[in-house]
Amino acid sequence: MNNTNLPLTARPAWHDLKSHHQKIQAAHLRQLFLDDPKRGERLTVEAGGLFLDYSKNRITDETLKLLVQLAEQCGLRSRIDAMFRGDRINITEDRAVLHVALRAPRTASIMVEGEDVVPQVYAVLDKMTDFADRVRSGAWKGHTGQRIRNIVNIGIGGSDLGPVMAYEALRHYSDRSLTFRFVSNIDGTDFAEATHDLDPAETLFIVASKTFTTQETMTNAISARDWALKGLGGDPRAVARHFVAVSTNAAKVSAFGIDTANMFGFWDWVGGRYSMESAIGLSTMLAIGAENFRAMLHGFHQMDEHFRTAPFEKNLPVLMGLLALWNNNFLGAHTIAVLPYDQYLKRFPAYLQQLTMESNGKQVALDGSKVTCDTSPIYWGEPGTNGQHSFYQLIHQGTRLIPCDFIAFAESLNPRGQHHDILMANVFAQSEALAFGKTAEQVTAEGTPDWLVPHRVFDGNRPSNTILARRLTPEVLGQLVALYEHSVFCQGALWNINCFDQWGVELGKALAQRIVPELDAKTEPVLAHDSSTNNLIRSYRMLKGAS
Ligand code: F6P
């Protein structure tokens, strides 16, 4: 049954789902809710502090049963066990995938090649804690004896998106006497704007890079070193007080000139996009303190345990993964909108884009064959209610089906008059409008002239999930991120792809390396690209006055 070589579309449950879809495709959410008055209470699940209402999906109990069967036939249970056991499930890089070890309790034991990695995780966490405490208390001084007031994280991809998302998400808990900036883009504007009002004597740089070879990060780090040394009188010893590194690559860190005593390590079994709770989260810990950071880890761990142990029908990440797959592969939805109704989560959709699309944007199955159905949907989104006044028009009345994940909190961290009730009313109203719409009869009954009726009809039947939590805390953020991480894993397991490599980013990187000297050459270079690329390079050189 759980033959791993069988393409997903050849599984018996896939065929059953196909015919089931034929049967229910005309069913409207209006009818489904009428048929089962308790649907909105029944199709919900809770884990840790997160409550998921998935009743506004175009599914029946039969759909769920078949999706769970599909997961079972694809061996999801054994895939989950293999990940938690530390098997080398990232087969193309021959690595274990153990971000769950980063948030395991101190007393846990997780073996990788005969070695328990939990003590290593805690050794780094303790070192981070000590460092964060010293910076936050002012005990850690800069080269000129001033205390650190500005922290600039230099990194890109997983070494940026997690830290910046977590900083924004948990800003309420952050030390407001510290300024945090995040530099990721190779565009010099990013660095210039992040540092233009900072005093080098009070600025600490965290150079965050798993590999410590990423072109953007290394270029920005060199600019940062120049900027700091220039502002600090050129004494190279200043680097030790103003630069720390987060990496798996100690040799490269010390080649850059950062003392490895100021390096916070992690391991090749932590993927870049799964690293925000490793030492890559140093800026997060500096912002919110070690205790809050530990609370975030606890939240991650709670979701890990739920994912590992709960039956699939009650398993929040599994359900989210299966619903995403249903909407994508059976209803033909190409994208998922992630709509946090919380301003603090404004970078959450950007964070999820790397998590979801770098993980599951694959076209080859684990055995090297082409997949036989679409893989990752495109994730995108903006916080509510802002999005309502820009792209929701398309979600409500456009020709495309866009499943939505609404994320909201019962309590505001900044209660102010009626703001929060109005915000929440909008969340509930949007999912209601999407599901139930407004019929031509209803529009006509409002006295709308006939010619205008079609423009004002809302078809409804547009699926959404609503995730509710009491309050956005570090713990809840951990649960939320782990929820999406595991949902991505479930989808990848069913598509039988490797969620943990990213070969698709390599070609562009290699070509850019080749082009840099051609742009820089003092004399006209001999170009051997295609005619378009050659011409673009020549035009660029001409415009910048190189030749
Ligand atoms: O180019 C993609 C990528 O490899 C991501 O997977 C990773 O998060 C990012 O680059 C940054 O890599 P590093 O942390 O090694 O600098």
Coordinates of C-alpha atoms and ligand atoms in Angstrom, one line a residue:
M1 CA 0.0 0.0 0.0
N2 CA 2.8 2.4 0.9
N3 CA 5.0 1.7 -2.0
T4 CA 7.1 4.8 -2.2
N5 CA 7.8 4.5 -5.9
L6 CA 4.1 4.9 -6.8
P7 CA 3.4 8.4 -8.1
L8 CA 0.8 10.2 -6.1
T9 CA -1.7 10.1 -8.9
A10 CA -1.5 6.4 -9.1
R11 CA -2.6 5.9 -5.5
P12 CA -6.0 4.3 -5.0
A13 CA -7.1 7.2 -2.8
W14 CA -6.1 9.7 -5.5
H15 CA -8.5 8.0 -7.9
D16 CA -11.2 7.9 -5.3
L17 CA -10.7 11.6 -4.6
K18 CA -10.9 12.3 -8.3
S19 CA -14.3 10.6 -8.6
H20 CA -15.4 12.1 -5.3
H21 CA -14.5 15.5 -6.6
Q22 CA -16.7 15.0 -9.7
K23 CA -19.5 14.2 -7.4
I24 CA -19.2 17.2 -5.1
Q25 CA -17.8 19.8 -7.4
A26 CA -21.2 21.4 -7.8
A27 CA -21.8 21.6 -4.0
H28 CA -21.9 25.1 -2.7
L29 CA -20.7 26.0 0.8
R30 CA -24.2 27.5 1.3
Q31 CA -25.7 24.1 0.9
L32 CA -23.1 22.3 2.9
F33 CA -23.7 24.6 5.8
L34 CA -27.5 24.2 5.4
D35 CA -27.2 20.4 5.4
D36 CA -25.2 20.4 8.6
P37 CA -26.0 23.2 11.0
K38 CA -23.1 22.1 13.3
R39 CA -20.6 22.1 10.5
G40 CA -18.9 25.3 11.7
E41 CA -18.4 23.7 15.1
R42 CA -17.5 20.3 13.9
L43 CA -14.9 21.1 11.3
T44 CA -12.5 22.6 13.7
V45 CA -9.5 21.5 15.6
E46 CA -7.3 22.9 18.4
A47 CA -3.7 22.4 19.2
G48 CA -1.7 24.2 21.8
G49 CA -3.0 27.7 21.7
L50 CA -4.2 27.6 18.0
F51 CA -7.7 27.0 16.9
L52 CA -8.4 26.1 13.3
D53 CA -11.8 26.5 11.7
Y54 CA -11.6 24.7 8.3
S55 CA -15.3 24.4 7.8
K56 CA -15.3 26.9 5.0
N57 CA -13.4 24.6 2.7
R58 CA -15.2 22.8 -0.1
I59 CA -15.1 19.5 1.5
T60 CA -17.3 16.9 3.0
D61 CA -16.6 14.2 5.6
E62 CA -15.9 11.9 2.7
T63 CA -13.3 14.3 1.3
L64 CA -11.5 14.3 4.6
K65 CA -11.7 10.5 4.9
L66 CA -10.2 10.1 1.5
L67 CA -7.5 12.7 2.0
V68 CA -6.5 10.9 5.2
Q69 CA -6.4 7.7 3.3
L70 CA -4.2 9.3 0.7
A71 CA -1.8 10.4 3.4
E72 CA -1.7 6.9 4.8
Q73 CA -1.2 5.4 1.4
C74 CA 1.7 7.8 0.8
G75 CA 3.3 6.6 4.1
L76 CA 3.0 10.0 5.8
R77 CA 3.3 8.4 9.2
S78 CA 6.6 6.8 8.5
R79 CA 7.9 10.0 6.8
I80 CA 7.1 11.9 10.0
D81 CA 8.8 9.2 12.1
A82 CA 11.9 9.3 9.9
M83 CA 12.2 13.0 10.2
F84 CA 11.9 13.0 14.0
R85 CA 14.3 10.0 14.2
G86 CA 17.0 11.9 12.3
D87 CA 17.1 9.8 9.2
R88 CA 18.8 11.4 6.3
I89 CA 15.6 12.3 4.5
N90 CA 17.2 15.2 2.6
I91 CA 18.5 12.6 0.2
T92 CA 20.0 15.0 -2.4
E93 CA 22.3 16.6 0.2
D94 CA 22.5 13.4 2.3
R95 CA 21.5 15.2 5.4
A96 CA 19.2 14.6 8.4
V97 CA 16.4 17.2 8.8
L98 CA 16.2 18.0 12.5
H99 CA 14.9 21.5 13.1
V100 CA 12.7 19.8 15.6
A101 CA 15.8 19.2 17.7
L102 CA 16.3 22.9 18.0
R103 CA 13.2 23.2 20.2
A104 CA 13.3 19.9 22.0
P105 CA 13.5 20.1 25.8
R106 CA 16.9 20.1 27.5
T107 CA 16.1 16.6 28.8
A108 CA 15.4 15.1 25.4
S109 CA 17.8 13.0 23.5
I110 CA 18.0 13.0 19.7
M111 CA 20.7 10.9 18.1
V112 CA 22.5 11.9 14.8
E113 CA 25.1 9.3 13.8
G114 CA 25.4 8.0 17.3
E115 CA 25.7 11.5 18.9
D116 CA 23.0 13.1 21.0
V117 CA 22.5 16.6 19.4
V118 CA 20.4 18.1 22.2
P119 CA 23.4 19.0 24.5
Q120 CA 25.0 20.7 21.5
V121 CA 21.8 22.7 20.9
Y122 CA 21.7 23.8 24.5
A123 CA 25.4 24.7 24.5
V124 CA 24.7 27.2 21.7
L125 CA 21.5 28.4 23.4
D126 CA 23.4 29.0 26.6
K127 CA 26.1 30.9 24.8
M128 CA 23.5 33.0 23.0
T129 CA 21.7 33.7 26.3
D130 CA 24.9 34.8 27.9
F131 CA 25.8 37.1 25.0
A132 CA 22.2 38.5 24.7
D133 CA 22.2 39.2 28.5
R134 CA 25.5 41.0 28.3
V135 CA 24.4 43.2 25.3
R136 CA 21.0 43.9 26.8
S137 CA 22.4 44.9 30.2
G138 CA 25.2 47.0 28.6
A139 CA 27.9 44.8 30.0
W140 CA 29.1 44.1 26.4
K141 CA 30.9 47.3 25.3
G142 CA 31.9 48.5 21.9
H143 CA 35.5 49.2 20.9
T144 CA 35.4 52.8 22.4
G145 CA 33.7 51.6 25.6
Q146 CA 30.2 52.7 24.6
R147 CA 27.3 50.4 25.1
I148 CA 25.6 48.7 22.1
R149 CA 22.4 50.4 21.1
N150 CA 22.0 49.2 17.5
I151 CA 21.9 45.7 16.1
V152 CA 22.2 45.1 12.4
N153 CA 21.5 41.6 11.2
I154 CA 23.2 40.9 7.8
G155 CA 21.9 37.8 6.1
I156 CA 19.5 36.8 3.3
G157 CA 16.9 34.1 2.7
G158 CA 16.5 32.0 5.8
S159 CA 19.2 34.0 7.5
D160 CA 17.1 37.1 7.1
L161 CA 13.4 36.3 6.6
G162 CA 13.0 34.4 9.9
P163 CA 14.9 37.0 12.0
V164 CA 13.1 40.0 10.5
M165 CA 9.7 38.3 10.6
A166 CA 10.2 37.3 14.3
Y167 CA 11.5 40.7 15.2
E168 CA 8.5 42.4 13.7
A169 CA 6.1 39.8 15.1
L170 CA 7.4 40.1 18.6
R171 CA 8.3 43.8 18.6
H172 CA 5.8 44.3 21.5
Y173 CA 8.1 42.2 23.7
S174 CA 11.3 43.8 22.5
D175 CA 13.7 46.1 24.3
R176 CA 12.8 49.5 22.9
S177 CA 16.1 51.0 23.9
L178 CA 17.7 48.9 21.2
T179 CA 17.4 49.6 17.5
F180 CA 17.2 46.6 15.1
R181 CA 17.9 46.7 11.4
F182 CA 18.1 44.0 8.8
V183 CA 20.3 44.1 5.7
S184 CA 19.7 41.5 3.1
N185 CA 19.8 42.9 -0.4
I186 CA 23.0 43.2 -2.4
D187 CA 21.6 46.5 -3.5
G188 CA 23.8 49.0 -1.7
T189 CA 20.8 51.0 -0.8
D190 CA 19.8 48.4 1.7
F191 CA 23.0 48.8 3.7
A192 CA 23.1 52.6 3.3
E193 CA 19.6 53.1 4.5
A194 CA 20.0 50.7 7.4
T195 CA 23.1 52.4 8.7
H196 CA 22.8 56.1 7.7
D197 CA 21.7 57.3 11.1
L198 CA 23.7 54.8 13.2
D199 CA 26.8 55.5 15.3
P200 CA 29.4 52.8 14.6
A201 CA 30.6 53.0 18.2
E202 CA 27.2 51.8 19.3
T203 CA 26.5 49.3 16.5
L204 CA 26.8 45.5 16.6
F205 CA 26.7 43.5 13.3
I206 CA 25.4 39.9 13.3
V207 CA 26.7 38.3 10.1
A208 CA 24.2 35.4 9.7
S209 CA 24.9 32.9 7.0
K210 CA 24.7 29.1 7.2
T211 CA 27.4 28.7 4.6
F212 CA 29.2 32.0 5.1
T213 CA 29.7 32.1 1.3
T214 CA 26.5 33.8 0.1
Q215 CA 27.5 36.6 -2.2
E216 CA 25.0 39.1 -0.9
T217 CA 25.8 38.5 2.7
M218 CA 29.6 38.5 2.3
T219 CA 29.5 41.7 0.2
N220 CA 27.3 43.4 2.8
A221 CA 29.5 42.1 5.6
I222 CA 32.6 43.6 4.0
S223 CA 30.9 46.9 3.6
A224 CA 29.8 46.8 7.2
R225 CA 33.4 46.1 8.3
D226 CA 34.7 49.0 6.2
W227 CA 31.9 51.3 7.6
A228 CA 32.6 50.2 11.2
L229 CA 36.4 50.5 10.9
K230 CA 36.1 53.9 9.2
G231 CA 33.9 55.2 12.0
L232 CA 36.1 53.7 14.7
G233 CA 39.5 55.0 13.7
G234 CA 40.6 52.0 11.6
D235 CA 41.8 49.7 14.4
P236 CA 41.1 46.2 13.2
R237 CA 40.7 45.1 16.9
A238 CA 37.3 46.8 16.8
V239 CA 35.9 43.9 14.7
A240 CA 35.9 41.7 17.8
R241 CA 33.6 44.1 19.7
H242 CA 31.3 44.9 16.8
F243 CA 30.9 41.8 14.8
V244 CA 29.6 38.4 15.7
A245 CA 28.8 35.5 13.3
V246 CA 26.1 32.9 13.1
S247 CA 27.2 30.0 10.8
T248 CA 27.9 26.4 10.4
N249 CA 31.2 27.3 8.8
A250 CA 33.9 28.1 11.4
A251 CA 36.7 28.2 8.8
K252 CA 35.0 30.9 6.7
V253 CA 34.1 32.9 9.8
S254 CA 37.6 33.1 11.0
A255 CA 38.9 33.8 7.4
F256 CA 36.6 36.8 7.4
G257 CA 38.3 38.0 10.6
I258 CA 35.6 37.2 13.2
D259 CA 37.0 35.4 16.2
T260 CA 35.2 32.0 16.4
A261 CA 34.7 32.8 20.1
N262 CA 32.2 35.3 18.8
M263 CA 30.6 32.7 16.5
F264 CA 27.3 31.0 17.3
G265 CA 27.1 27.7 15.5
F266 CA 24.5 25.4 14.1
W267 CA 24.5 22.3 12.0
D268 CA 24.0 21.0 8.5
W269 CA 20.8 19.3 9.7
V270 CA 19.1 22.7 10.0
G271 CA 17.9 24.0 6.7
G272 CA 18.2 27.8 6.1
R273 CA 14.4 28.3 6.0
Y274 CA 14.0 26.2 9.1
S275 CA 16.6 28.0 11.1
M276 CA 14.9 31.0 12.8
E277 CA 15.0 29.2 16.2
S278 CA 18.6 28.2 15.9
A279 CA 21.5 30.7 16.4
I280 CA 20.1 32.5 13.3
G281 CA 17.6 33.8 15.8
L282 CA 20.3 35.7 17.8
S283 CA 18.8 39.0 16.8
T284 CA 15.4 37.7 18.0
M285 CA 16.9 36.8 21.4
L286 CA 18.7 40.2 21.6
A287 CA 15.4 41.9 21.0
I288 CA 13.0 39.9 23.2
G289 CA 15.4 38.4 25.8
A290 CA 16.3 34.8 26.5
E291 CA 13.2 34.0 28.5
N292 CA 10.8 35.0 25.7
F293 CA 13.0 33.2 23.2
R294 CA 12.6 30.0 25.3
A295 CA 8.9 30.6 25.3
M296 CA 9.0 30.7 21.5
L297 CA 10.9 27.4 21.4
H298 CA 8.4 25.9 23.7
G299 CA 5.6 26.9 21.3
F300 CA 7.4 25.2 18.5
H301 CA 7.9 22.1 20.5
Q302 CA 4.2 21.9 21.5
M303 CA 3.3 21.9 17.8
D304 CA 6.0 19.4 17.0
E305 CA 4.6 17.0 19.6
H306 CA 1.1 17.5 18.4
F307 CA 2.2 16.9 14.8
R308 CA 4.2 13.8 15.8
T309 CA 1.5 12.2 17.9
A310 CA -2.0 13.4 16.9
P311 CA -4.2 11.2 14.6
F312 CA -4.3 12.7 11.1
E313 CA -8.0 13.6 11.4
K314 CA -7.2 15.8 14.4
N315 CA -3.7 16.9 13.4
L316 CA -3.6 20.6 12.6
P317 CA -0.5 20.6 10.3
V318 CA -1.7 17.5 8.6
L319 CA -5.2 18.9 8.0
M320 CA -3.8 22.2 6.7
G321 CA -1.4 20.3 4.4
L322 CA -4.2 18.0 3.1
L323 CA -6.5 21.0 2.5
A324 CA -3.8 22.9 0.7
L325 CA -3.3 19.8 -1.5
W326 CA -7.0 19.4 -2.1
N327 CA -7.4 23.0 -3.1
N328 CA -4.3 22.9 -5.3
N329 CA -4.6 19.5 -7.0
F330 CA -8.3 18.9 -7.1
L331 CA -9.9 22.4 -7.2
G332 CA -7.1 23.8 -9.3
A333 CA -6.2 26.7 -7.1
H334 CA -2.7 27.9 -8.0
T335 CA -2.1 30.2 -5.0
I336 CA -2.9 30.5 -1.3
A337 CA -3.3 34.0 0.3
V338 CA -2.0 34.3 3.8
L339 CA -3.9 37.1 5.5
P340 CA -2.8 37.9 9.0
Y341 CA -5.1 40.3 10.7
D342 CA -2.3 41.6 12.9
Q343 CA 0.0 44.4 12.0
Y344 CA 2.9 42.7 13.9
L345 CA 2.7 39.8 11.4
K346 CA 3.3 42.0 8.4
R347 CA 6.4 40.0 7.3
F348 CA 4.8 36.6 7.9
P349 CA 3.6 36.1 4.3
A350 CA 7.1 37.0 3.0
Y351 CA 8.6 34.5 5.5
L352 CA 6.2 31.8 4.4
Q353 CA 7.1 32.4 0.8
Q354 CA 10.5 31.0 1.3
L355 CA 9.3 28.3 3.7
T356 CA 6.7 27.0 1.3
M357 CA 8.0 27.7 -2.1
E358 CA 11.7 26.9 -1.6
S359 CA 10.6 23.7 0.1
N360 CA 8.0 22.5 -2.3
G361 CA 8.7 24.3 -5.6
K362 CA 10.0 21.0 -7.1
Q363 CA 9.2 19.1 -10.2
V364 CA 11.1 15.9 -9.6
A365 CA 10.1 13.2 -7.2
L366 CA 12.5 11.6 -4.7
D367 CA 13.3 8.8 -7.2
G368 CA 14.2 11.4 -9.9
S369 CA 11.1 10.9 -12.0
K370 CA 8.9 13.9 -13.0
V371 CA 6.0 14.5 -10.6
T372 CA 2.6 13.8 -12.1
C373 CA 0.7 16.7 -10.6
D374 CA 1.3 20.3 -9.6
T375 CA 3.4 20.8 -6.5
S376 CA 3.7 23.9 -4.3
P377 CA 1.0 26.6 -4.7
I378 CA 2.2 30.2 -4.7
Y379 CA 1.9 31.7 -1.3
W380 CA 1.4 35.4 -0.9
G381 CA -0.4 37.9 1.2
E382 CA -0.6 41.1 3.2
P383 CA -2.0 41.9 6.6
G384 CA -5.6 42.7 7.0
T385 CA -7.4 45.0 6.7
N386 CA -5.0 46.6 4.2
G387 CA -5.4 43.9 1.6
Q388 CA -9.1 44.3 1.6
H389 CA -8.6 47.7 -0.1
S390 CA -6.3 46.4 -2.8
F391 CA -6.4 42.8 -3.9
Y392 CA -9.5 41.3 -2.2
Q393 CA -11.6 42.4 -5.2
L394 CA -10.0 39.6 -7.2
I395 CA -10.4 37.1 -4.4
H396 CA -14.1 37.8 -4.1
Q397 CA -15.1 38.3 -7.8
G398 CA -12.2 37.4 -9.9
T399 CA -12.1 34.3 -12.2
R400 CA -9.5 32.5 -10.1
L401 CA -10.0 30.5 -7.0
I402 CA -7.8 31.8 -4.2
P403 CA -8.0 29.8 -0.9
C404 CA -7.2 32.1 2.0
D405 CA -5.7 31.5 5.4
F406 CA -6.9 34.1 7.9
I407 CA -4.9 34.5 11.0
A408 CA -6.3 36.5 14.0
F409 CA -6.0 37.0 17.7
A410 CA -8.7 37.5 20.3
E411 CA -6.8 40.1 22.3
S412 CA -4.9 43.1 20.9
L413 CA -1.5 43.8 22.2
N414 CA -2.4 47.5 21.8
P415 CA -6.0 47.8 22.8
R416 CA -7.4 51.1 21.7
G417 CA -11.0 52.0 21.6
Q418 CA -13.0 49.8 19.2
H419 CA -10.0 49.1 16.9
H420 CA -9.8 45.4 17.8
D421 CA -13.5 44.5 17.5
I422 CA -13.6 46.3 14.1
L423 CA -10.5 44.4 13.0
M424 CA -11.9 41.1 14.1
A425 CA -15.3 41.9 12.6
N426 CA -13.5 42.3 9.3
V427 CA -11.8 38.8 9.6
F428 CA -15.1 37.1 10.2
A429 CA -16.9 39.1 7.5
Q430 CA -14.4 38.3 4.9
S431 CA -14.5 34.6 5.3
E432 CA -18.3 34.7 5.5
A433 CA -18.5 36.8 2.3
L434 CA -16.1 34.5 0.5
A435 CA -18.0 31.3 1.5
F436 CA -21.6 32.5 1.1
G437 CA -21.4 35.4 -1.3
K438 CA -24.5 37.2 -2.3
T439 CA -27.0 35.8 -4.9
A440 CA -28.6 37.7 -7.8
E441 CA -31.9 37.4 -5.9
Q442 CA -30.5 39.1 -2.9
V443 CA -29.0 41.8 -4.9
T444 CA -32.2 42.4 -6.8
A445 CA -34.2 42.4 -3.6
E446 CA -32.1 45.4 -2.5
G447 CA -33.5 47.4 -5.4
T448 CA -30.5 47.1 -7.7
P449 CA -31.4 47.8 -11.3
D450 CA -31.2 44.6 -13.5
W451 CA -28.2 45.7 -15.6
L452 CA -26.1 46.3 -12.4
V453 CA -27.1 43.0 -10.7
P454 CA -24.3 40.8 -12.3
H455 CA -21.7 43.3 -11.2
R456 CA -22.9 43.1 -7.6
V457 CA -23.3 39.3 -7.3
F458 CA -20.8 37.4 -5.2
D459 CA -20.6 33.8 -6.2
G460 CA -19.2 32.7 -2.8
N461 CA -18.0 29.1 -2.5
R462 CA -14.5 30.4 -2.0
P463 CA -12.5 28.4 0.5
S464 CA -10.8 29.7 3.6
N465 CA -9.2 28.6 6.9
T466 CA -9.3 30.7 10.0
I467 CA -6.6 30.3 12.6
L468 CA -7.5 32.0 15.9
A469 CA -5.3 32.3 19.0
R470 CA -5.8 34.3 22.1
R471 CA -2.9 36.6 21.8
L472 CA 0.3 36.9 19.8
T473 CA 2.9 35.8 22.2
P474 CA 6.4 34.3 21.6
E475 CA 4.9 30.9 22.3
V476 CA 2.1 31.3 19.8
L477 CA 4.4 32.5 17.2
G478 CA 6.4 29.3 17.6
Q479 CA 3.3 27.3 17.3
L480 CA 2.2 29.1 14.1
V481 CA 5.6 28.7 12.4
A482 CA 5.8 25.1 13.3
L483 CA 2.3 24.6 12.0
Y484 CA 3.2 25.9 8.6
E485 CA 6.6 24.0 8.6
H486 CA 4.8 20.7 9.2
S487 CA 2.0 21.5 6.8
V488 CA 4.7 22.1 4.1
F489 CA 6.3 18.8 5.1
C490 CA 3.0 16.9 4.7
Q491 CA 2.4 18.3 1.2
G492 CA 6.0 17.4 0.2
A493 CA 5.6 13.9 1.6
L494 CA 2.4 13.3 -0.5
W495 CA 4.0 14.7 -3.6
N496 CA 7.0 12.5 -2.8
I497 CA 9.5 15.4 -3.3
N498 CA 12.4 16.5 -1.2
C499 CA 11.3 19.6 0.8
F500 CA 14.8 20.3 2.1
D501 CA 17.0 21.0 -0.9
Q502 CA 17.0 24.1 -3.2
W503 CA 19.0 23.3 -6.3
G504 CA 16.8 25.7 -8.2
V505 CA 18.6 28.7 -6.8
E506 CA 22.0 27.5 -8.0
L507 CA 22.0 28.3 -11.8
G508 CA 21.3 32.0 -11.4
K509 CA 24.0 32.3 -8.7
A510 CA 26.6 30.6 -10.9
L511 CA 25.7 32.7 -13.9
A512 CA 25.9 35.9 -11.9
Q513 CA 29.4 35.0 -10.7
R514 CA 30.4 34.7 -14.3
I515 CA 28.8 38.0 -15.3
V516 CA 30.2 40.2 -12.5
P517 CA 33.7 40.4 -14.0
E518 CA 32.2 41.2 -17.4
L519 CA 30.4 44.2 -16.0
D520 CA 33.5 45.3 -14.2
A521 CA 36.2 44.7 -16.9
K522 CA 38.2 47.8 -17.9
T523 CA 38.3 46.7 -21.5
E524 CA 35.4 45.5 -23.6
P525 CA 35.0 41.8 -22.6
V526 CA 34.4 39.0 -25.1
L527 CA 30.9 37.9 -24.3
A528 CA 29.7 34.4 -25.0
H529 CA 26.1 34.5 -23.8
D530 CA 23.0 34.5 -26.0
S531 CA 22.4 37.7 -28.0
S532 CA 19.9 39.1 -25.5
T533 CA 22.2 38.8 -22.5
N534 CA 25.2 40.0 -24.5
N535 CA 23.3 43.1 -25.5
L536 CA 22.0 43.8 -22.0
I537 CA 25.5 43.6 -20.7
R538 CA 26.8 45.9 -23.4
S539 CA 24.0 48.4 -22.8
Y540 CA 24.7 48.4 -19.1
R541 CA 28.4 49.0 -19.6
M542 CA 27.6 51.8 -22.0
L543 CA 25.0 53.4 -19.7
K544 CA 27.4 53.3 -16.7
G545 CA 30.1 54.7 -18.9
A546 CA 32.4 51.7 -18.7
S547 CA 33.2 51.6 -22.5
Ligands
F6P1 O1 19.9 30.9 -2.2 C1 19.0 30.2 -1.3 C2 19.7 30.0 0.0 O2 20.6 29.0 0.0 C3 18.6 29.7 1.1 O3 18.2 28.4 1.1 C4 19.2 30.2 2.3 O4 18.3 30.4 3.3 C5 19.9 31.5 1.8 O5 20.3 31.2 0.5 C6 21.0 32.0 2.6 O6 22.0 31.1 2.8 P1 23.1 31.3 3.9 O7 22.5 31.3 5.2 O8 24.1 30.1 3.7 O9 23.8 32.6 3.6

